[in-house]
CSV table of C-alpha atoms in Angstrom, one decimal:
chain,number,residue,atom,x,y,z
A,215,MET,CA,52.7,-30.1,18.1
A,216,SER,CA,53.6,-32.2,15.2
A,217,GLN,CA,52.1,-31.6,11.8
A,218,GLU,CA,50.6,-35.1,11.8
A,219,TRP,CA,48.8,-34.5,15.2
A,220,LYS,CA,47.4,-31.2,13.8
A,221,MET,CA,45.9,-33.1,10.9
A,222,ILE,CA,44.4,-35.7,13.2
A,223,ARG,CA,42.9,-33.0,15.4
A,224,LYS,CA,41.3,-31.2,12.4
A,225,SER,CA,39.8,-34.4,11.2
A,226,LEU,CA,38.3,-35.1,14.6
A,227,GLN,CA,36.8,-31.6,14.7
A,228,LEU,CA,35.3,-32.0,11.3
A,229,LEU,CA,33.8,-35.4,12.3
A,230,PHE,CA,32.4,-33.8,15.4
A,231,CYS,CA,30.8,-31.0,13.4
A,232,ILE,CA,29.3,-33.4,10.9
A,233,GLY,CA,28.0,-35.6,13.8
A,234,SER,CA,26.4,-32.6,15.5
A,235,VAL,CA,24.7,-31.5,12.3
A,236,TRP,CA,23.4,-35.0,11.6
A,237,CYS,CA,22.1,-35.3,15.2
A,238,ALA,CA,20.3,-32.0,15.0
A,239,ALA,CA,18.8,-32.8,11.6
A,240,SER,CA,17.7,-36.2,13.0
A,241,GLN,CA,16.1,-34.5,16.0
A,242,GLU,CA,14.3,-32.1,13.7
A,243,ALA,CA,13.2,-34.9,11.4
A,244,GLY,CA,12.1,-36.9,14.4
A,245,ALA,CA,10.1,-33.9,15.7
A,246,ALA,CA,8.5,-33.4,12.2
A,247,ASP,CA,7.6,-37.1,12.1
A,248,LYS,CA,6.0,-36.9,15.5
A,249,ILE,CA,4.0,-33.9,14.4
A,250,THR,CA,3.0,-35.6,11.2
A,251,ASP,CA,2.1,-38.8,13.2
A,252,LEU,CA,0.1,-36.8,15.7
A,253,ASP,CA,-1.9,-35.1,13.0
A,254,ALA,CA,-2.6,-38.5,11.3
A,255,SER,CA,-3.5,-40.0,14.7
A,256,ILE,CA,-6.0,-37.2,15.5
A,257,ALA,CA,-7.7,-37.5,12.1
A,258,ARG,CA,-7.9,-41.3,12.4
A,259,GLY,CA,-9.4,-40.7,15.9
A,260,GLY,CA,-12.0,-38.5,14.3
A,261,ARG,CA,-12.9,-41.3,11.9
A,262,LEU,CA,-13.1,-43.8,14.8
A,263,TYR,CA,-15.4,-41.3,16.6
A,264,SER,CA,-17.6,-41.3,13.5
A,265,ASP,CA,-17.8,-45.1,13.1
A,266,TRP,CA,-15.0,-47.3,14.5
A,267,MET,CA,-16.6,-50.4,13.1
A,268,ILE,CA,-16.3,-49.2,9.5
A,269,GLU,CA,-12.9,-47.6,10.0
A,270,LEU,CA,-11.5,-50.9,11.4
A,271,ASP,CA,-13.6,-53.2,9.2
A,272,ALA,CA,-14.7,-54.8,12.5
A,273,ARG,CA,-17.8,-56.8,13.3
A,274,PRO,CA,-20.2,-54.9,15.5
A,275,PRO,CA,-20.8,-56.1,19.1
A,276,GLU,CA,-23.7,-58.5,19.6
A,277,LYS,CA,-25.5,-56.5,22.4
A,278,LEU,CA,-26.8,-53.0,22.7
A,279,HIS,CA,-24.3,-50.6,24.3
A,280,GLN,CA,-25.0,-50.3,28.0
A,281,GLY,CA,-25.0,-46.5,28.0
A,282,PHE,CA,-27.2,-46.0,24.9
A,283,VAL,CA,-30.5,-44.2,25.3
A,284,GLY,CA,-32.8,-45.9,22.9
A,285,GLU,CA,-34.8,-49.0,22.1
A,286,GLY,CA,-34.5,-51.8,19.5
A,287,SER,CA,-32.7,-55.0,19.0
A,288,SER,CA,-31.8,-55.0,15.3
A,289,GLN,CA,-28.2,-55.1,14.2
A,290,LYS,CA,-28.5,-51.6,12.9
A,291,VAL,CA,-29.6,-50.2,16.2
A,292,ILE,CA,-26.9,-52.2,18.1
A,293,SER,CA,-24.2,-50.9,15.7
A,294,GLU,CA,-25.5,-47.3,16.1
A,295,SER,CA,-25.4,-47.7,19.9
A,296,TRP,CA,-21.7,-48.3,19.8
A,297,ARG,CA,-20.8,-45.2,17.8
A,298,CYS,CA,-19.4,-42.4,19.8
A,299,VAL,CA,-21.3,-39.8,17.7
A,300,SER,CA,-24.6,-41.5,18.6
A,301,CYS,CA,-24.2,-40.3,22.2
A,302,HIS,CA,-22.0,-37.3,21.9
A,303,GLY,CA,-23.1,-35.7,18.6
A,304,TRP,CA,-21.4,-34.3,15.6
A,305,ASP,CA,-20.9,-31.0,17.4
A,306,TYR,CA,-19.5,-32.9,20.4
A,307,LYS,CA,-22.0,-31.3,22.7
A,308,GLY,CA,-24.2,-34.4,23.3
A,309,ALA,CA,-27.1,-36.2,21.6
A,310,ASN,CA,-30.1,-38.2,22.7
A,311,SER,CA,-30.1,-36.5,26.2
A,312,LEU,CA,-26.5,-37.6,26.8
A,313,PRO,CA,-23.7,-35.2,27.7
A,314,GLY,CA,-21.1,-33.9,25.3
A,315,ILE,CA,-17.4,-34.3,25.5
A,316,ARG,CA,-16.2,-30.7,24.8
A,317,GLY,CA,-15.1,-30.6,28.4
A,318,LYS,CA,-12.3,-33.0,27.6
A,319,VAL,CA,-10.6,-30.6,25.2
A,320,GLY,CA,-7.0,-30.4,26.3
A,321,ALA,CA,-7.2,-33.4,28.7
A,322,VAL,CA,-4.4,-35.8,29.0
A,323,PRO,CA,-5.0,-38.6,26.3
A,324,SER,CA,-4.0,-41.4,28.7
A,325,GLU,CA,-6.8,-40.2,31.1
A,326,ILE,CA,-9.3,-40.3,28.3
A,327,VAL,CA,-8.1,-43.8,27.3
A,328,THR,CA,-9.0,-44.8,30.9
A,329,ILE,CA,-12.5,-43.4,30.5
A,330,LEU,CA,-12.9,-45.3,27.2
A,331,LYS,CA,-12.0,-48.5,29.0
A,332,ASP,CA,-14.3,-48.0,32.0
A,333,GLN,CA,-17.5,-49.9,32.7
A,334,THR,CA,-19.6,-47.1,31.2
A,335,HIS,CA,-17.9,-47.2,27.8
A,336,GLY,CA,-16.3,-50.6,27.6
A,337,TYR,CA,-14.3,-50.2,24.4
A,338,GLN,CA,-11.2,-52.1,25.6
A,339,ASP,CA,-12.7,-55.4,24.3
A,340,TYR,CA,-13.1,-54.0,20.7
A,341,LEU,CA,-10.4,-51.4,20.2
A,342,GLU,CA,-6.6,-52.0,20.3
A,343,PRO,CA,-4.4,-49.7,22.4
A,344,ASP,CA,-3.4,-47.7,19.3
A,345,ASP,CA,-7.0,-47.2,18.4
A,346,LEU,CA,-7.9,-46.0,21.9
A,347,LEU,CA,-5.0,-43.6,21.8
A,348,ASP,CA,-6.0,-42.2,18.4
A,349,LEU,CA,-9.5,-41.7,19.6
A,350,ALA,CA,-8.3,-40.1,22.9
A,351,ARG,CA,-6.0,-37.7,20.9
A,352,PHE,CA,-8.9,-36.7,18.8
A,353,ILE,CA,-11.1,-35.9,21.8
A,354,SER,CA,-8.2,-34.0,23.5
A,355,LEU,CA,-6.7,-32.2,20.5
A,356,GLY,CA,-8.9,-32.6,17.4
A,357,MET,CA,-12.4,-31.4,18.3
A,358,VAL,CA,-13.2,-28.0,16.8
A,359,ASP,CA,-15.7,-25.5,18.2
A,360,MET,CA,-18.5,-25.9,15.7
A,361,ASP,CA,-20.3,-22.8,17.0
A,362,GLN,CA,-17.4,-20.7,15.8
A,363,MET,CA,-18.0,-22.1,12.3
A,364,VAL,CA,-21.7,-22.7,11.9
A,365,GLU,CA,-24.7,-20.7,12.9
A,366,ARG,CA,-26.5,-22.7,15.5
A,367,GLY,CA,-30.1,-21.7,14.4
A,368,THR,CA,-29.8,-21.9,10.7
A,369,GLY,CA,-26.9,-24.4,10.2
A,370,LYS,CA,-25.3,-22.0,7.7
A,371,ALA,CA,-21.5,-21.8,7.5
A,372,LYS,CA,-20.1,-18.5,8.8
A,373,ALA,CA,-18.2,-17.8,5.5
A,374,TYR,CA,-18.5,-16.6,1.9
A,375,GLY,CA,-20.0,-19.3,-0.2
A,376,LEU,CA,-17.9,-19.1,-3.4
A,377,ALA,CA,-14.4,-18.6,-2.0
A,378,GLN,CA,-13.4,-22.2,-2.2
A,379,ARG,CA,-15.1,-23.2,-5.4
A,380,PRO,CA,-11.7,-23.8,-7.1
A,381,PHE,CA,-10.6,-26.0,-4.2
A,382,PHE,CA,-13.8,-28.0,-4.4
A,383,GLU,CA,-13.7,-28.4,-8.1
A,384,THR,CA,-10.1,-29.6,-8.2
A,385,VAL,CA,-10.0,-31.7,-5.0
A,386,CYS,CA,-13.5,-32.8,-3.8
A,387,ALA,CA,-15.1,-33.1,-7.2
A,388,MET,CA,-12.7,-35.8,-8.2
A,389,CYS,CA,-15.0,-38.2,-6.2
A,390,HIS,CA,-18.1,-36.2,-5.5
A,391,GLY,CA,-18.5,-34.6,-8.9
A,392,ALA,CA,-18.9,-30.9,-9.8
A,393,GLU,CA,-22.4,-30.9,-8.3
A,394,GLY,CA,-21.7,-33.2,-5.3
A,395,GLN,CA,-23.9,-36.0,-6.7
A,396,SER,CA,-21.5,-38.6,-8.1
A,397,LEU,CA,-21.3,-40.9,-5.2
A,398,PRO,CA,-24.4,-43.2,-4.9
A,399,GLY,CA,-26.7,-42.2,-2.1
A,400,VAL,CA,-24.5,-39.1,-1.2
A,401,SER,CA,-25.9,-35.7,-2.1
A,402,LEU,CA,-23.2,-33.4,-0.8
A,403,GLY,CA,-25.4,-30.4,-1.0
A,404,HIS,CA,-28.1,-32.1,1.1
A,405,PHE,CA,-25.6,-33.2,3.8
A,406,ALA,CA,-23.9,-29.8,4.0
A,407,ILE,CA,-27.3,-28.1,4.4
A,408,GLN,CA,-29.1,-30.6,6.6
A,409,GLN,CA,-26.2,-31.9,8.6
A,410,PRO,CA,-23.5,-29.2,8.6
A,411,TYR,CA,-21.8,-30.6,11.7
A,412,LEU,CA,-21.4,-34.1,10.2
A,413,THR,CA,-20.1,-32.6,7.0
A,414,LEU,CA,-17.6,-30.4,8.8
A,415,HIS,CA,-16.4,-33.3,11.0
A,416,SER,CA,-15.8,-35.3,7.8
A,417,ILE,CA,-14.0,-32.4,6.1
A,418,PHE,CA,-11.6,-32.3,9.0
A,419,ASN,CA,-11.1,-36.0,9.5
A,420,GLY,CA,-12.1,-37.9,6.4
A,421,HIS,CA,-14.7,-40.6,6.1
A,422,PRO,CA,-14.4,-43.9,7.9
A,423,GLY,CA,-13.1,-46.8,5.8
A,424,ALA,CA,-12.8,-44.6,2.7
A,425,VAL,CA,-10.1,-42.9,0.7
A,426,MET,CA,-11.4,-39.4,1.5
A,427,PRO,CA,-8.5,-37.3,2.8
A,428,SER,CA,-8.5,-35.5,6.1
A,429,LEU,CA,-8.2,-31.7,5.4
A,430,ARG,CA,-7.3,-30.6,8.9
A,431,ALA,CA,-3.8,-29.5,7.8
A,432,PHE,CA,-5.5,-26.5,6.1
A,433,GLU,CA,-6.5,-23.3,8.0
A,434,GLU,CA,-9.9,-23.5,9.7
A,435,ALA,CA,-11.1,-20.5,7.8
A,436,LYS,CA,-10.5,-22.3,4.5
A,437,LEU,CA,-12.5,-25.3,5.6
A,438,ILE,CA,-15.4,-23.2,6.8
A,439,GLU,CA,-15.5,-21.6,3.4
A,440,LEU,CA,-15.4,-25.1,1.8
A,441,LEU,CA,-18.5,-26.0,3.8
A,442,ALA,CA,-20.1,-22.8,2.7
A,443,TYR,CA,-19.5,-23.7,-0.9
A,444,MET,CA,-20.9,-27.2,-0.4
A,445,GLN,CA,-24.1,-25.6,0.9
A,446,THR,CA,-24.6,-23.9,-2.4
A,447,LEU,CA,-24.7,-27.3,-4.2
A,448,PRO,CA,-28.1,-28.8,-5.2
A,449,GLU,CA,-29.7,-31.0,-2.6
A,450,SER,CA,-31.3,-33.4,-5.0
A,451,ALA,CA,-29.9,-35.3,-8.0
A,452,SER,CA,-28.9,-33.2,-10.9
A,453,LEU,CA,-31.5,-33.0,-13.7
A,454,VAL,CA,-28.7,-33.8,-16.1
A,455,SER,CA,-28.4,-37.2,-14.3
A,456,ILE,CA,-32.1,-37.7,-14.1
A,457,VAL,CA,-32.9,-37.0,-17.8
A,458,ARG,CA,-30.0,-39.1,-18.9
A,459,GLY,CA,-31.3,-41.9,-16.7
A,460,GLY,CA,-34.6,-41.4,-18.6
A,461,ARG,CA,-32.8,-41.9,-21.9
A,462,LEU,CA,-31.1,-45.1,-20.5
A,463,TYR,CA,-34.6,-46.3,-19.4
A,464,ASP,CA,-35.7,-45.7,-22.9
A,465,ASN,CA,-32.8,-47.4,-24.7
A,466,TRP,CA,-29.6,-47.9,-22.8
A,467,PHE,CA,-27.6,-49.5,-25.6
A,468,MET,CA,-28.4,-46.7,-27.9
A,469,GLU,CA,-27.5,-44.0,-25.3
A,470,THR,CA,-24.2,-45.7,-24.3
A,471,GLY,CA,-23.2,-47.3,-27.6
A,472,ARG,CA,-22.7,-50.6,-25.8
A,473,ASP,CA,-23.4,-54.0,-27.3
A,474,VAL,CA,-26.7,-55.9,-26.5
A,475,PRO,CA,-26.4,-59.5,-25.3
A,476,GLU,CA,-27.7,-62.2,-27.7
A,477,GLY,CA,-31.1,-63.6,-27.2
A,478,LEU,CA,-33.9,-62.7,-24.8
A,479,HIS,CA,-33.3,-61.1,-21.4
A,480,PRO,CA,-33.2,-64.0,-18.9
A,481,ALA,CA,-36.0,-62.4,-16.9
A,482,TYR,CA,-38.3,-61.9,-19.9
A,483,PRO,CA,-41.3,-64.3,-19.7
A,484,THR,CA,-41.3,-67.0,-22.3
A,485,GLN,CA,-44.5,-68.8,-21.4
A,486,MET,CA,-46.3,-66.6,-23.9
A,487,GLU,CA,-45.6,-65.7,-27.5
A,488,VAL,CA,-42.8,-63.1,-27.8
A,489,GLU,CA,-43.9,-60.4,-30.2
A,490,VAL,CA,-40.9,-58.1,-29.9
A,491,LYS,CA,-37.4,-58.4,-31.1
A,492,PRO,CA,-35.0,-60.1,-28.7
A,493,LYS,CA,-32.9,-57.1,-28.1
A,494,GLN,CA,-35.9,-55.1,-27.1
A,495,THR,CA,-36.4,-57.4,-24.1
A,496,TRP,CA,-33.2,-55.9,-22.6
A,497,LEU,CA,-34.9,-52.4,-22.4
A,498,CYS,CA,-36.3,-51.2,-19.1
A,499,ARG,CA,-39.4,-49.8,-20.7
A,500,GLU,CA,-40.2,-53.0,-22.5
A,501,CYS,CA,-41.1,-54.6,-19.2
A,502,HIS,CA,-42.0,-51.6,-17.0
A,503,GLY,CA,-43.7,-49.5,-19.6
A,504,TRP,CA,-43.5,-45.9,-20.7
A,505,ASP,CA,-45.9,-45.0,-17.9
A,506,TYR,CA,-43.7,-46.9,-15.4
A,507,ARG,CA,-46.6,-49.0,-14.2
A,508,GLY,CA,-45.9,-52.3,-16.0
A,509,LYS,CA,-48.7,-54.8,-16.0
A,510,ASP,CA,-51.0,-52.3,-14.2
A,511,GLY,CA,-50.6,-49.5,-16.9
A,512,ALA,CA,-50.7,-49.2,-20.6
A,513,TYR,CA,-48.9,-52.5,-21.0
A,514,ALA,CA,-51.7,-54.4,-19.3
A,515,LYS,CA,-52.6,-55.9,-22.7
A,516,GLY,CA,-51.2,-56.0,-26.2
A,517,LYS,CA,-47.9,-57.2,-27.6
A,518,HIS,CA,-45.9,-55.5,-24.8
A,519,PHE,CA,-47.7,-57.3,-22.0
A,520,THR,CA,-45.3,-59.3,-19.8
A,521,GLY,CA,-47.1,-59.5,-16.5
A,522,ILE,CA,-44.1,-57.7,-14.9
A,523,LYS,CA,-44.9,-55.0,-12.4
A,524,GLY,CA,-43.9,-51.4,-12.7
A,525,ILE,CA,-41.4,-49.3,-10.9
A,526,THR,CA,-43.6,-46.7,-9.3
A,527,ASP,CA,-43.0,-48.2,-5.8
A,528,LYS,CA,-39.3,-47.2,-6.1
A,529,LYS,CA,-40.1,-43.5,-6.3
A,530,GLY,CA,-38.1,-41.9,-3.5
A,531,ALA,CA,-36.2,-45.1,-2.8
A,532,ASP,CA,-32.5,-45.0,-1.7
A,533,VAL,CA,-30.5,-44.7,-4.8
A,534,ARG,CA,-28.1,-47.4,-3.6
A,535,GLU,CA,-31.0,-49.8,-3.2
A,536,VAL,CA,-32.1,-49.1,-6.8
A,537,MET,CA,-28.5,-49.7,-8.0
A,538,ALA,CA,-28.3,-52.9,-6.2
A,539,ILE,CA,-31.6,-54.1,-7.9
A,540,LEU,CA,-30.2,-53.1,-11.3
A,541,LYS,CA,-27.2,-55.2,-10.7
A,542,ASP,CA,-28.9,-58.3,-9.1
A,543,ASN,CA,-29.3,-61.6,-10.9
A,544,THR,CA,-32.8,-60.8,-12.1
A,545,HIS,CA,-31.8,-57.6,-14.0
A,546,GLY,CA,-28.1,-58.2,-14.6
A,547,TYR,CA,-27.1,-54.7,-15.7
A,548,GLY,CA,-24.0,-54.6,-13.5
A,549,ALA,CA,-21.9,-56.1,-16.3
A,550,LEU,CA,-23.5,-54.1,-19.0
A,551,LEU,CA,-23.6,-50.5,-17.6
A,552,GLY,CA,-20.9,-48.4,-16.0
A,553,ARG,CA,-21.2,-46.9,-12.5
A,554,ASP,CA,-22.2,-43.5,-13.8
A,555,ASP,CA,-24.8,-45.2,-16.1
A,556,LEU,CA,-26.3,-47.1,-13.1
A,557,LEU,CA,-26.3,-44.0,-11.0
A,558,ASP,CA,-28.1,-42.0,-13.6
A,559,LEU,CA,-30.7,-44.7,-14.2
A,560,ALA,CA,-31.2,-45.1,-10.4
A,561,ASN,CA,-31.6,-41.3,-10.1
A,562,PHE,CA,-34.3,-41.4,-12.8
A,563,VAL,CA,-36.1,-44.3,-11.1
A,564,ARG,CA,-35.9,-42.5,-7.7
A,565,GLU,CA,-36.7,-38.9,-8.8
A,566,GLY,CA,-37.6,-38.8,-12.4
A,567,GLN,CA,-40.9,-40.7,-12.6
A,568,LEU,CA,-44.0,-38.5,-13.1
A,569,ASP,CA,-47.6,-39.5,-12.6
A,570,MET,CA,-48.6,-39.6,-16.3
A,571,ASP,CA,-52.3,-39.6,-15.4
A,572,VAL,CA,-51.9,-36.0,-14.5
A,573,TYR,CA,-51.0,-35.3,-18.2
A,574,ILE,CA,-52.8,-38.0,-20.2
A,575,ASP,CA,-56.3,-39.4,-20.0
A,576,SER,CA,-55.7,-43.1,-19.8
A,577,THR,CA,-59.0,-44.0,-21.4
A,578,THR,CA,-59.0,-41.7,-24.4
A,579,LYS,CA,-55.2,-41.4,-24.6
A,580,LYS,CA,-55.6,-37.6,-25.1
A,581,ALA,CA,-53.5,-35.0,-23.4
A,582,LYS,CA,-55.2,-33.0,-20.6
A,583,GLY,CA,-54.4,-29.7,-22.1
A,584,ASN,CA,-55.5,-26.9,-24.4
A,585,TYR,CA,-52.8,-26.7,-27.0
A,586,GLN,CA,-53.9,-23.3,-28.1
A,587,GLU,CA,-52.8,-21.9,-24.7
A,588,HIS,CA,-49.1,-22.5,-25.6
A,589,ALA,CA,-49.3,-22.7,-29.4
A,590,LYS,CA,-46.0,-20.8,-29.8
A,591,PHE,CA,-43.9,-23.5,-28.1
A,592,TYR,CA,-44.0,-26.3,-30.7
A,593,PRO,CA,-43.0,-24.2,-33.7
A,594,THR,CA,-40.1,-22.6,-31.7
A,595,ILE,CA,-38.6,-25.5,-29.6
A,596,CYS,CA,-39.6,-28.6,-31.6
A,597,GLY,CA,-40.3,-27.5,-35.2
A,598,ASN,CA,-36.6,-26.9,-36.0
A,599,CYS,CA,-36.0,-30.6,-36.1
A,600,HIS,CA,-39.5,-32.2,-36.5
A,601,GLY,CA,-40.8,-29.6,-39.0
A,602,PRO,CA,-43.9,-27.5,-38.7
A,603,LYS,CA,-46.2,-30.5,-39.2
A,604,GLY,CA,-44.0,-33.1,-37.4
A,605,ARG,CA,-43.0,-34.9,-40.6
A,606,ALA,CA,-39.4,-33.8,-41.1
A,607,ILE,CA,-37.5,-36.7,-39.5
A,608,ARG,CA,-37.4,-39.5,-42.0
A,609,THR,CA,-36.5,-42.3,-39.6
A,610,MET,CA,-39.7,-42.0,-37.6
A,611,GLY,CA,-43.4,-41.8,-38.3
A,612,ALA,CA,-45.4,-38.6,-38.3
A,613,LEU,CA,-45.1,-37.0,-34.8
A,614,GLY,CA,-48.9,-36.7,-34.6
A,615,HIS,CA,-49.3,-40.4,-35.2
A,616,VAL,CA,-46.6,-41.3,-32.5
A,617,ALA,CA,-48.2,-39.0,-29.9
A,618,ASN,CA,-51.7,-40.4,-30.4
A,619,GLU,CA,-50.7,-44.1,-30.7
A,620,ASP,CA,-48.5,-44.1,-27.6
A,621,PRO,CA,-48.8,-40.7,-25.7
A,622,TRP,CA,-46.9,-42.1,-22.7
A,623,LYS,CA,-43.9,-42.7,-25.0
A,624,ALA,CA,-44.2,-39.2,-26.4
A,625,LEU,CA,-44.4,-37.7,-23.0
A,626,HIS,CA,-41.4,-39.6,-21.7
A,627,LYS,CA,-39.3,-38.4,-24.6
A,628,ILE,CA,-40.5,-34.8,-24.2
A,629,LEU,CA,-39.3,-34.9,-20.6
A,630,ASN,CA,-36.0,-36.7,-21.1
A,631,GLY,CA,-35.0,-36.4,-24.8
A,632,HIS,CA,-34.2,-39.2,-27.2
A,633,PRO,CA,-31.3,-41.6,-26.6
A,634,ALA,CA,-28.0,-40.6,-28.4
A,635,GLU,CA,-29.7,-37.6,-30.1
A,636,GLU,CA,-29.5,-33.9,-29.6
A,637,MET,CA,-33.1,-33.6,-28.7
A,638,PRO,CA,-33.5,-31.4,-25.5
A,639,ALA,CA,-35.2,-32.7,-22.4
A,640,TRP,CA,-38.0,-30.3,-21.5
A,641,ARG,CA,-38.5,-31.5,-18.0
A,642,SER,CA,-38.0,-28.0,-16.7
A,643,LEU,CA,-41.2,-26.8,-18.3
A,644,ASP,CA,-44.2,-26.3,-16.0
A,645,GLU,CA,-47.0,-28.8,-15.8
A,646,GLU,CA,-49.5,-26.8,-17.9
A,647,THR,CA,-47.1,-26.1,-20.6
A,648,ILE,CA,-46.2,-29.7,-21.0
A,649,LYS,CA,-49.9,-30.7,-21.2
A,650,ASP,CA,-50.5,-28.1,-23.8
A,651,LEU,CA,-47.4,-29.1,-25.8
A,652,MET,CA,-48.6,-32.7,-25.8
A,653,GLY,CA,-52.0,-31.5,-27.0
A,654,TYR,CA,-50.4,-29.5,-29.8
A,655,ILE,CA,-48.4,-32.5,-31.0
A,656,GLN,CA,-51.5,-34.8,-30.9
A,657,ALA,CA,-53.2,-32.2,-33.2
A,658,LEU,CA,-50.5,-32.6,-35.8
A,659,PRO,CA,-51.1,-34.7,-39.0
A,660,LYS,CA,-51.0,-38.4,-38.3
A,661,LYS,CA,-49.7,-39.4,-41.7
A,662,LYS,CA,-46.4,-38.6,-43.4
A,663,ARG,CA,-48.1,-37.3,-46.4
A,664,SER,CA,-51.6,-35.9,-46.9
């Protein structure tokens, strides 16, 4: 064999080896891509199961789903009737007297697609073939056994509650906040406790139409521990948010340091003589009052009368509804306050209003308490700044005068603090202590000097 032929033979062998390695690597990469694509497909199917209309940004059908057990003709009811979860449940074991789908675990996806397109389900007119396949893959491969993760009777996660705190605080808290309260209308603690199956489904698959990631790549044990930690979070809005909302209600531009628009607030009535400074008309309490009752409360007469109603009817309202009102054309705070500001203010409106008639006699303006019962509180928690007789702060009148002239204002500030100041919010005190503290303050000297 000539030397030249030997060199050609070696070159061919080398090319063959390189080609084999490349082919194997390509096959491995292709297999990895298929696994990755399958996981993404399953998670997307889970979001379609939750609400395919939101996930696909699709218009809901016009008629009630033929298999839905329920009544109603509103668009909301119609939309609900077309959601898989409405019939089969967050635990996949059935809801509203309809059967579950756990029996389809491990079934061939193409057979499930056939079921999704049959006369009973009828999704072929609304979902594309890829959507149907993703949903079928979730049903076949993505459903977890919720009873292995959550106690059926109590709804508690079967895991230690603090194990995944670092994970939550570095991953989930970026959107939900450290206490699970940062997204409007979403109290993560409430959902995790009251609807653990919904929460766990969302942990595994993400939320329809949102940027929330699917965490199903992690071990199941880790995700159960994550649910357990979420169940330790507060169910209601954080008091930090509520009391800051109270300070924004008091004076949002002082609390935030933002500029006040020129002139009167567009919604402020001008048919009567305006007796306050224009920038005051941009304050919530200027129209709705320190007692939150507007024209039906302490502002029923006097220079602060506007004829505008209070906000007491929004106690307990959906926080998203309140935020929408704050941003509407009448109020116009969407361009003036940040999202967190609006959320805090909405949380105050929803959860922070107290019935001030419980604390103050509206006729006499006197606190309904015996200040001698808690006489030690003012000197220790208030006197450091306000002085033993309430005269120490030079930029305000005597505390006794303020509390007697406008006790609702004084009580609001006791509960929420003063905007942009280090004054504590004493909302955590019990009712009787607050009454007695108010009574003590009203008994202080009413003049700066005596």
